[in-house]
Amino acid sequence: MTQRLPPSLTPLDAALAALLNGLEPLAPVELPLLDAAGCIAAGTPLLAAHPPHDSAATDGWALRANDLVGASSYSPLPLTRMPAWVEAGDAMPAGCDCVLDADAVEVSGPLVQVLAEGVPGQGIRRAGSDIGERTAVVAEGRPVTPATLLLARVAGVGKLSVRRPRLRLINVPGATTTAHLIAEIARAAGLHVEMHEAGTRAAASIAEALADDACDLVVTMGGSGVGRHDAAVTALAERGEVLAHGLALQPGRTAAVARLGRVPAVALPGSSDQALSAWFALVLPLVDRLSARQPRRQITLPLSRKIASGVGIAEMVLLAEEHRTWRPLAVGEWPLQAIARADAWLLIPGNHEGFAAGEPVDAYLIRE
C-alpha cells in the first residue's frame, strides 16, 4: 500500500510538541575526554588553580626587579652571585619576581653583569592565571569543546560527566549520501551514532532495521514521501505510533514524527536539503531536550535584502554572514551549493510573512 500524506499538513509547532511530549533528559554518563568531545556537559568538577605556583613563562634568568634598577647595556649592574636559570614552566625561585632574557645577563668568568632592568611579573605566569581556583571546566548544559578538553587535560581530569544521546540511524536504500551527511552532523553534535542499512525499501525490511530499543532516538533516512517505493512511515507505524506525517515545513514537507515505545523517531526525506531542514527543525530540539542543553546561541544581524514567505508554511532559510549582515542564500528550497556556503539558518514561522531588508533577525549558526 502506497504511503499518503493527510489532507492537511501538520503545523511544525504541533508536530514538535507531540515529539517532545513527556520526554526527559537522559541520565549523565562519565566518558573519557576524547569520547566526551561535542557532548553536553552534565555537572563538571571544580578545578584546582593552575599553575599552582608562580612559574616561568619563558626561558631566562630569574631575578628580583627591585635589585635591577638602573641596569642597562651602558651601565651594567654587577651581581655578587650567579642568578638562577629557569626554563618555561619551572617554579620561580623564592624571592624572584621576574625573568630576563638570556642576553640580558652577561657572564664572563666569575663576572656576572645585568644589562637590563626588569619589572615585577615580567616573564612570569602567576599562580592561578590559567585556571582560577574552583573553576568549572565547562558550564552545565554547554557543549564540550576543544578548549574545554584543554582545561581538563591541564588540570589532570581524565573523564567528564556528559549526556550523550544514542542515535540509531536507518539508511533506506537510495539515501546513502544524505545518510552520511546526517551521520557526520550528528557525530559533530556529540551523539553516539549507530548506522544501519535496511535490506530493501520495503516496509518489512525497514521495520526489521528498527527492531532495536538500545537507543535514545531513531532517525530514518529516505522513504518518507509518497513514491511507489516509499515505506519508511509505514514501517514506523508497524513498530510504534506515527504522531504526524506531512508537515507544514519547507523544505521537509514529507518528514514524519513517531514514537517507538518510549523512543522518539523522526523520518527524514532522502533529499539532502529536505533532510537537513527537518534535522534543524525537528531533531535538534529533540537532541537538546535529551541532552538538557542550554538554549542554543543565536546571532542577530540585519538582513541584506528582504525575505518573503507565504503564510501557513514554516520556511527554513539559509544565510551567509557578509559585511555584518545576513545575506539570504536560499528560502524554501536549498541548492547543494547554498548548503555548502551557509553559515546559519533561520526559521520563519508559518504565521509570518517574512522580513524586510535591514530588519534584524536571530539566526542559529550551523557550525557553533
mmCIF file of N, CA, C and O in Angstrom, residues 40-47 135-142 144 148 157 159-162:
data_model
loop_
_atom_site.group_PDB
_atom_site.id
_atom_site.type_symbol
_atom_site.label_atom_id
_atom_site.label_comp_id
_atom_site.label_asym_id
_atom_site.label_seq_id
_atom_site.Cartn_x
_atom_site.Cartn_y
_atom_site.Cartn_z
ATOM 1 N N ILE A 40 27.166 17.233 25.679
ATOM 2 C CA ILE A 40 26.680 18.296 26.545
ATOM 3 C C ILE A 40 27.040 17.978 27.991
ATOM 4 O O ILE A 40 26.742 16.892 28.488
ATOM 5 N N ALA A 41 27.704 18.922 28.637
ATOM 6 C CA ALA A 41 28.181 18.719 29.998
ATOM 7 C C ALA A 41 27.012 18.559 30.960
ATOM 8 O O ALA A 41 25.989 19.233 30.837
ATOM 9 N N ALA A 42 27.208 17.667 31.929
ATOM 10 C CA ALA A 42 26.153 17.388 32.921
ATOM 11 C C ALA A 42 26.751 17.463 34.320
ATOM 12 O O ALA A 42 26.819 16.470 35.036
ATOM 13 N N GLY A 43 27.217 18.644 34.697
ATOM 14 C CA GLY A 43 27.849 18.782 36.005
ATOM 15 C C GLY A 43 29.308 18.403 35.904
ATOM 16 O O GLY A 43 29.630 17.242 35.647
ATOM 17 N N THR A 44 30.194 19.359 36.024
ATOM 18 C CA THR A 44 31.620 19.098 35.834
ATOM 19 C C THR A 44 32.387 19.426 37.098
ATOM 20 O O THR A 44 31.948 20.237 37.925
ATOM 21 N N PRO A 45 33.567 18.816 37.283
ATOM 22 C CA PRO A 45 34.342 19.055 38.507
ATOM 23 C C PRO A 45 34.864 20.481 38.564
ATOM 24 O O PRO A 45 35.088 21.130 37.540
ATOM 25 N N LEU A 46 35.050 20.968 39.804
ATOM 26 C CA LEU A 46 35.686 22.264 40.012
ATOM 27 C C LEU A 46 37.188 22.041 40.062
ATOM 28 O O LEU A 46 37.678 21.205 40.828
ATOM 29 N N LEU A 47 37.912 22.784 39.259
ATOM 30 C CA LEU A 47 39.335 22.535 39.081
ATOM 31 C C LEU A 47 40.166 23.290 40.116
ATOM 32 O O LEU A 47 39.760 24.348 40.611
ATOM 33 N N THR A 135 37.361 26.645 39.425
ATOM 34 C CA THR A 135 36.759 26.963 38.131
ATOM 35 C C THR A 135 36.092 25.713 37.559
ATOM 36 O O THR A 135 36.672 24.619 37.576
ATOM 37 N N ALA A 136 34.864 25.859 37.046
ATOM 38 C CA ALA A 136 34.193 24.739 36.377
ATOM 39 C C ALA A 136 34.809 24.565 34.997
ATOM 40 O O ALA A 136 35.016 25.541 34.266
ATOM 41 N N VAL A 137 35.101 23.326 34.632
ATOM 42 C CA VAL A 137 35.754 23.088 33.351
ATOM 43 C C VAL A 137 34.856 23.501 32.188
ATOM 44 O O VAL A 137 35.331 23.948 31.144
ATOM 45 N N VAL A 138 33.539 23.387 32.363
ATOM 46 C CA VAL A 138 32.567 23.852 31.370
ATOM 47 C C VAL A 138 31.230 24.005 32.080
ATOM 48 O O VAL A 138 30.939 23.270 33.024
ATOM 49 N N ALA A 139 30.447 24.968 31.650
ATOM 50 C CA ALA A 139 29.140 25.178 32.287
ATOM 51 C C ALA A 139 28.208 24.011 31.971
ATOM 52 O O ALA A 139 28.204 23.486 30.856
ATOM 53 N N GLU A 140 27.423 23.608 32.951
ATOM 54 C CA GLU A 140 26.464 22.529 32.741
ATOM 55 C C GLU A 140 25.480 22.920 31.638
ATOM 56 O O GLU A 140 24.985 24.054 31.580
ATOM 57 N N GLY A 141 25.234 21.981 30.738
ATOM 58 C CA GLY A 141 24.322 22.237 29.638
ATOM 59 C C GLY A 141 24.975 22.853 28.418
ATOM 60 O O GLY A 141 24.288 23.146 27.438
ATOM 61 N N ARG A 142 26.296 23.023 28.446
ATOM 62 C CA ARG A 142 27.004 23.572 27.297
ATOM 63 C C ARG A 142 27.849 22.475 26.643
ATOM 64 O O ARG A 142 28.243 21.496 27.283
ATOM 65 N N VAL A 144 30.927 20.324 25.137
ATOM 66 C CA VAL A 144 32.341 20.118 25.456
ATOM 67 C C VAL A 144 33.145 20.434 24.191
ATOM 68 O O VAL A 144 33.052 19.737 23.189
ATOM 69 N N THR A 148 37.523 23.234 26.173
ATOM 70 C CA THR A 148 37.140 22.520 27.394
ATOM 71 C C THR A 148 38.101 21.375 27.664
ATOM 72 O O THR A 148 38.568 21.174 28.792
ATOM 73 N N VAL A 157 42.248 16.093 34.621
ATOM 74 C CA VAL A 157 40.946 15.421 34.634
ATOM 75 C C VAL A 157 40.881 14.452 33.463
ATOM 76 O O VAL A 157 41.120 14.838 32.316
ATOM 77 N N LYS A 159 38.107 12.203 32.848
ATOM 78 C CA LYS A 159 36.748 11.911 32.392
ATOM 79 C C LYS A 159 35.847 13.101 32.690
ATOM 80 O O LYS A 159 36.106 13.878 33.609
ATOM 81 N N LEU A 160 34.773 13.203 31.914
ATOM 82 C CA LEU A 160 33.777 14.249 32.136
ATOM 83 C C LEU A 160 32.392 13.630 32.194
ATOM 84 O O LEU A 160 32.112 12.645 31.489
ATOM 85 N N SER A 161 31.533 14.211 32.995
ATOM 86 C CA SER A 161 30.142 13.778 33.077
ATOM 87 C C SER A 161 29.349 14.508 31.998
ATOM 88 O O SER A 161 29.318 15.742 31.968
ATOM 89 N N VAL A 162 28.724 13.749 31.107
ATOM 90 C CA VAL A 162 28.018 14.338 29.965
ATOM 91 C C VAL A 162 26.724 13.571 29.710
ATOM 92 O O VAL A 162 26.507 12.488 30.244
#
